Structure formats: structure tokens, C-alpha cells
Amino acid sequence: MMKNYKGVYSALMTPFKADGSVDFDALKRLADFCIDSGLSGLYVGGSTGEGFLLTEEERMEVFHVVGKHMAGKCNLFAHVGAISTDSAIRMAKVAEESGFDAVSAVAPFYYSFPLEAIKTYYSDIMHATSLPMLMYNFPNAGGFNGMLDVVNSFIDDEKLLGIKHTSQNLFELEMFKHLKRELVVFNGFDEMLVAGLSMGADGGIGSTYNFMPKIILDIYNNFNAGDIRAAQKAQEKANRIIEAMMPYGVFQMEKEILKNLGVPVGECRKPFLPLSDEGRAKAKEIAASL
Ligand code: MN9
């Protein structure tokens, strides 16, 4: 019997110390904060986790620490996506050893690899460990728009768990679900969670879940209870916060809000810029409103 992966997951942030190194104690505290708040699980080392600003060794250590600390407490997805297949496989093996439920990967980027190369990348990662694959569809960042094709080519492969769909194209989300009902599809843009759920998503994975899990759960639980109006209301509340954050940089704001909530996680890594004073004041205001 397959585990139930439906639900809401924070795209776990990676905390840094003042000297720039990964703060593993803060990482454990943030993971606890998310799960104690009622979220279903953690998506580790993705965009929000500043995965591409970490070395391969740091990404592995993050899996190791989170896997050990959260063992048996929640569902765990490890983002192992990389431009190099071998690197992704090395990280997938560590995710497996660390007790993760599944790996996830963004398509390889930068070189505009042909579709066949991208399919082979996924096949190589999926068959390097016992873990199933949650494909990470994020066309805006990777420039790759062919995920429907990729998913279709693995449709009978039991190693394909589902898709994290970070795109405004919710018709495509619905088409993933239509390809195979058993695929677990997650909505990736927090500001559209209620819309993603309406189009068939099984849950969501997002960055703002780190600091406003209660509002996210309000959207998700009300939707599942059939109270769409209440779900919309909670979405409106979330969106006013997200809208206020956007001019200053979403990740920097999230880290600053967490600091104000008593869960310090440091700042983002360069080349992210430090938050402006105006952003800091806004973050304080948002934290107080929660
Ligand atoms: O995957 C996140 N995506 C990115 C999830 O950060 C690229 C989202 O949670 C967004 O940060 C959020 C704000 O746009 O929806």
C-alpha cells in the first residue's frame, strides 16, 4: 500500500549563520516549527532552500540532518535536481540513506538540453535508488516547457510519484492529473493554492508555508471540507501578505519574518541582496499581523 502523500509541505528554507555557513541547529528548529504547526511534510533543498547556492556536500548534509531529525514524523521530499546527472544521483543516494520518502528534481538547465536528454536524466535518477520521483516542473526558472511530455513517457513507471507544479498554467496541472489519477500533483505557487486545488492538485508545496502554516492549512482544510468560500477568504489573506512581500524579495522577507516570529534562520546567500530597511519594517509588520 502506497503511503499517502497528499497534503501541504513547506519548501524548507536553509538557515545560515552570520559567517555564511549552514546553521544546522536552526534548520532543525525550523523543521520542528513547520511540522508542529500541522504541515504534512517538508520539501528540502529546492528553490526556497537555496539549493543551487549550496555546494553538493552542503545539500547532502542538509538531507542527512533533516532526515535524522524528522525520522518518522512527517513526509520528506529531497530536491536533488542539478545540471549534472551524476551529481543528482549522488545526492539521491544520500536522500535514500537519510530516510527520505522521495526525490524531486528540476529539469537540467542552462544548455537547453533536448527532450531526450531530459528524459534520460530523469530515468537515470529514478533508477539509481529505491526512491520514487516527484518531478519539479518550474518552467519560469529552468526554461523547460516540456514536462507533460516527460511525465507521459514515464506514465507506466511505478517510480514516478508525481509532479510539483510551479507554474501559473493550471490547465497543465489538470492535464498531469488526467494522464494518471494516481500521480500526486502539488501546487507550487502559494498565491494560487485554492485555484490549484480546484484544478485537481492533491496539495501544495511552498515557501510561505514556512512562516504562515496556519493560513495555508486554513486554505487546504476548508477546501477539503467543501467550504470554498472560507478557503478563498484564507487565500485572500495569504495573498495580501505575499503581495506586500514581493517588492522586497520573497525569500529575504520570509527569513526576516521568521526572525520576528522567534525562529531565526539568518539571511539569504549571495547573490541575493540583504533586505532593505524598508523591507525589514514591512516584515516586522507582517509578523505582528500573524
Ligand atoms: O515552489 C515557491 N516558488 C519559488 C514554491 O519560490 C520559485 C513559491 O512558494 C513562491 O515562493 C511563492 C511566492 O511567489 O508562491
mmCIF file of C-alpha atoms and ligand atoms in Angstrom, residues 11 47-48 136 138 141 164 166 187-192 205-209 242 246 250-251 254, ligand 1:
data_model
loop_
_atom_site.group_PDB
_atom_site.id
_atom_site.type_symbol
_atom_site.label_atom_id
_atom_site.label_comp_id
_atom_site.label_asym_id
_atom_site.label_seq_id
_atom_site.Cartn_x
_atom_site.Cartn_y
_atom_site.Cartn_z
ATOM 1 C CA ALA A 11 9.635 24.257 0.893
ATOM 2 C CA SER A 47 14.406 26.830 -4.803
ATOM 3 C CA THR A 48 13.337 28.147 -1.420
ATOM 4 C CA TYR A 136 9.736 19.511 -10.342
ATOM 5 C CA PHE A 138 9.234 25.109 -12.917
ATOM 6 C CA ALA A 141 13.239 29.199 -13.749
ATOM 7 C CA LYS A 164 5.472 19.641 -8.120
ATOM 8 C CA THR A 166 5.317 25.648 -10.023
ATOM 9 C CA ASN A 187 0.548 23.269 -6.497
ATOM 10 C CA GLY A 188 3.753 25.342 -6.405
ATOM 11 C CA PHE A 189 2.667 28.988 -6.374
ATOM 12 C CA ASP A 190 1.288 29.746 -2.918
ATOM 13 C CA GLU A 191 -0.757 32.696 -4.177
ATOM 14 C CA MET A 192 -2.787 30.232 -6.310
ATOM 15 C CA ILE A 205 4.424 22.873 -1.546
ATOM 16 C CA GLY A 206 5.528 26.407 -0.887
ATOM 17 C CA SER A 207 7.932 28.876 0.577
ATOM 18 C CA THR A 208 5.430 30.976 2.519
ATOM 19 C CA TYR A 209 4.296 27.800 4.326
ATOM 20 C CA ILE A 242 2.596 37.740 -0.425
ATOM 21 C CA MET A 246 7.157 40.811 -3.385
ATOM 22 C CA VAL A 250 10.248 36.900 -1.197
ATOM 23 C CA PHE A 251 12.968 34.724 0.378
ATOM 24 C CA GLU A 254 10.445 35.120 4.647
HETATM 25 O O1 MN9 B 1 7.909 26.473 -5.037
HETATM 26 C C1 MN9 B 1 7.885 28.733 -4.366
HETATM 27 N N1 MN9 B 1 8.467 29.015 -5.609
HETATM 28 C C2 MN9 B 1 9.502 29.825 -5.735
HETATM 29 C C3 MN9 B 1 7.498 27.303 -4.344
HETATM 30 O O2 MN9 B 1 9.968 30.426 -4.821
HETATM 31 C C4 MN9 B 1 10.068 29.957 -7.055
HETATM 32 C C5 MN9 B 1 6.652 29.534 -4.055
HETATM 33 O O3 MN9 B 1 6.293 29.195 -2.755
HETATM 34 C C6 MN9 B 1 6.821 31.039 -4.175
HETATM 35 O O4 MN9 B 1 7.928 31.453 -3.430
HETATM 36 C C7 MN9 B 1 5.600 31.799 -3.671
HETATM 37 C C8 MN9 B 1 5.731 33.277 -3.918
HETATM 38 O O5 MN9 B 1 5.634 33.544 -5.291
HETATM 39 O O6 MN9 B 1 4.471 31.317 -4.287
#
